[in-house]
mmCIF file of C-alpha atoms in Angstrom:
data_model
loop_
_atom_site.group_PDB
_atom_site.id
_atom_site.type_symbol
_atom_site.label_atom_id
_atom_site.label_comp_id
_atom_site.label_asym_id
_atom_site.label_seq_id
_atom_site.Cartn_x
_atom_site.Cartn_y
_atom_site.Cartn_z
ATOM 1 C CA UNK A 1 45.345 8.825 -28.940
ATOM 2 C CA UNK A 2 42.844 6.273 -27.791
ATOM 3 C CA UNK A 3 39.463 6.342 -29.431
ATOM 4 C CA UNK A 4 36.366 6.095 -27.294
ATOM 5 C CA UNK A 5 34.067 3.237 -28.051
ATOM 6 C CA UNK A 6 30.528 4.243 -28.771
ATOM 7 C CA UNK A 7 28.037 2.629 -26.470
ATOM 8 C CA UNK A 8 24.960 1.357 -28.190
ATOM 9 C CA UNK A 9 21.771 0.578 -26.368
ATOM 10 C CA UNK A 10 20.135 -2.653 -27.327
ATOM 11 C CA UNK A 11 16.435 -2.405 -27.968
ATOM 12 C CA UNK A 12 14.582 -5.158 -26.156
ATOM 13 C CA UNK A 13 11.532 -5.346 -28.384
ATOM 14 C CA UNK A 14 10.552 -8.753 -26.977
ATOM 15 C CA UNK A 15 9.609 -7.267 -23.591
ATOM 16 C CA UNK A 16 6.005 -6.205 -23.129
ATOM 17 C CA UNK A 17 5.139 -3.119 -21.142
ATOM 18 C CA UNK A 18 2.104 -4.582 -19.405
ATOM 19 C CA UNK A 19 3.230 -6.929 -16.627
ATOM 20 C CA UNK A 20 -0.328 -8.158 -16.083
ATOM 21 C CA UNK A 21 -0.417 -9.874 -19.487
ATOM 22 C CA UNK A 22 2.718 -11.872 -18.765
ATOM 23 C CA UNK A 23 2.080 -15.267 -17.318
ATOM 24 C CA UNK A 24 4.587 -17.601 -15.803
ATOM 25 C CA UNK A 25 4.847 -21.169 -17.036
ATOM 26 C CA UNK A 26 2.904 -23.749 -15.030
ATOM 27 C CA UNK A 27 0.348 -21.219 -13.769
ATOM 28 C CA UNK A 28 -3.385 -20.824 -14.274
ATOM 29 C CA UNK A 29 -5.016 -17.376 -14.247
ATOM 30 C CA UNK A 30 -8.610 -17.273 -12.955
ATOM 31 C CA UNK A 31 -11.123 -14.713 -11.750
ATOM 32 C CA UNK A 32 -12.373 -14.970 -8.193
ATOM 33 C CA UNK A 33 -14.296 -13.136 -5.490
ATOM 34 C CA UNK A 34 -12.977 -12.540 -1.975
ATOM 35 C CA UNK A 35 -15.180 -14.400 0.507
ATOM 36 C CA UNK A 36 -13.287 -13.915 3.760
ATOM 37 C CA UNK A 37 -10.382 -11.783 4.986
ATOM 38 C CA UNK A 38 -7.998 -13.638 7.316
ATOM 39 C CA UNK A 39 -5.083 -12.352 9.412
ATOM 40 C CA UNK A 40 -1.512 -12.123 8.079
ATOM 41 C CA UNK A 41 -2.589 -11.018 4.577
ATOM 42 C CA UNK A 42 -4.479 -14.211 3.751
ATOM 43 C CA UNK A 43 -7.802 -14.453 1.971
ATOM 44 C CA UNK A 44 -10.412 -17.067 1.165
ATOM 45 C CA UNK A 45 -11.474 -16.600 -2.451
ATOM 46 C CA UNK A 46 -14.248 -18.235 -4.442
ATOM 47 C CA UNK A 47 -13.172 -19.318 -7.926
ATOM 48 C CA UNK A 48 -15.925 -18.507 -10.408
ATOM 49 C CA UNK A 49 -15.284 -21.294 -12.898
ATOM 50 C CA UNK A 50 -14.933 -24.142 -10.409
ATOM 51 C CA UNK A 51 -17.183 -22.835 -7.596
ATOM 52 C CA UNK A 52 -14.572 -23.768 -4.974
ATOM 53 C CA UNK A 53 -12.984 -21.789 -2.148
ATOM 54 C CA UNK A 54 -9.179 -21.635 -1.919
ATOM 55 C CA UNK A 55 -6.590 -19.770 0.164
ATOM 56 C CA UNK A 56 -4.815 -16.833 -1.487
ATOM 57 C CA UNK A 57 -2.156 -14.274 -0.629
ATOM 58 C CA UNK A 58 -1.478 -10.962 -2.367
ATOM 59 C CA UNK A 59 1.432 -10.721 -4.779
ATOM 60 C CA UNK A 60 4.444 -8.553 -4.054
ATOM 61 C CA UNK A 61 3.309 -5.656 -6.249
ATOM 62 C CA UNK A 62 -0.036 -5.484 -4.445
ATOM 63 C CA UNK A 63 1.731 -5.420 -1.076
ATOM 64 C CA UNK A 64 4.252 -2.782 -2.158
ATOM 65 C CA UNK A 65 1.558 -0.470 -3.525
ATOM 66 C CA UNK A 66 -0.673 -0.962 -0.438
ATOM 67 C CA UNK A 67 -3.696 -1.997 -2.491
ATOM 68 C CA UNK A 68 -6.529 -2.834 -0.136
ATOM 69 C CA UNK A 69 -8.481 -5.995 -0.757
ATOM 70 C CA UNK A 70 -11.839 -6.220 0.970
ATOM 71 C CA UNK A 71 -14.557 -8.818 1.263
ATOM 72 C CA UNK A 72 -16.614 -8.913 -1.933
ATOM 73 C CA UNK A 73 -13.873 -7.616 -4.239
ATOM 74 C CA UNK A 74 -13.300 -9.294 -7.586
ATOM 75 C CA UNK A 75 -9.675 -10.297 -8.119
ATOM 76 C CA UNK A 76 -7.498 -12.194 -10.539
ATOM 77 C CA UNK A 77 -5.814 -15.226 -8.986
ATOM 78 C CA UNK A 78 -2.769 -17.097 -10.226
ATOM 79 C CA UNK A 79 -2.727 -20.813 -9.362
ATOM 80 C CA UNK A 80 0.183 -23.183 -9.630
ATOM 81 C CA UNK A 81 -0.447 -26.419 -11.479
ATOM 82 C CA UNK A 82 1.320 -28.260 -8.664
ATOM 83 C CA UNK A 83 -0.984 -27.127 -5.829
ATOM 84 C CA UNK A 84 -4.494 -26.051 -6.796
ATOM 85 C CA UNK A 85 -5.543 -25.247 -3.216
ATOM 86 C CA UNK A 86 -3.384 -22.108 -2.855
ATOM 87 C CA UNK A 87 -3.164 -19.030 -5.036
ATOM 88 C CA UNK A 88 -1.667 -15.580 -5.441
ATOM 89 C CA UNK A 89 -3.812 -12.483 -5.959
ATOM 90 C CA UNK A 90 -2.264 -10.569 -8.863
ATOM 91 C CA UNK A 91 -4.910 -7.955 -9.714
ATOM 92 C CA UNK A 92 -7.893 -6.242 -8.065
ATOM 93 C CA UNK A 93 -10.632 -5.134 -10.451
ATOM 94 C CA UNK A 94 -12.016 -1.623 -10.122
ATOM 95 C CA UNK A 95 -15.673 -0.742 -10.308
ATOM 96 C CA UNK A 96 -17.046 -4.250 -9.997
ATOM 97 C CA UNK A 97 -19.247 -4.741 -6.963
ATOM 98 C CA UNK A 98 -20.924 -7.941 -6.013
ATOM 99 C CA UNK A 99 -24.686 -8.105 -5.779
ATOM 100 C CA UNK A 100 -24.367 -9.432 -2.213
ATOM 101 C CA UNK A 101 -22.556 -6.300 -0.954
ATOM 102 C CA UNK A 102 -25.244 -4.054 -2.464
ATOM 103 C CA UNK A 103 -27.997 -6.043 -0.755
ATOM 104 C CA UNK A 104 -26.232 -5.936 2.632
ATOM 105 C CA UNK A 105 -26.002 -2.132 2.536
ATOM 106 C CA UNK A 106 -29.747 -1.684 1.830
#
């Protein structure tokens, strides 16, 4: 009689559960504020550290989960080291409101 081989599951302890903490090589993670909403899921964002405006698009996870990004939102942007004029929005912060949006409403 043939014996059945026992299947063992390998434990991948190297993988982290939080995808946000992972960063790809040759990328720079920065915080930014959305300045302008453009058509076709494009945004103009203001980088806090460099005080410059760049173009950004939402990442795939943000598109799949239908996360809305509005003018004045604070986001995390991933920049490639090869082209610093374009970025990818990877995270939208909750609860942070800009002082400009509060002044416009009053």
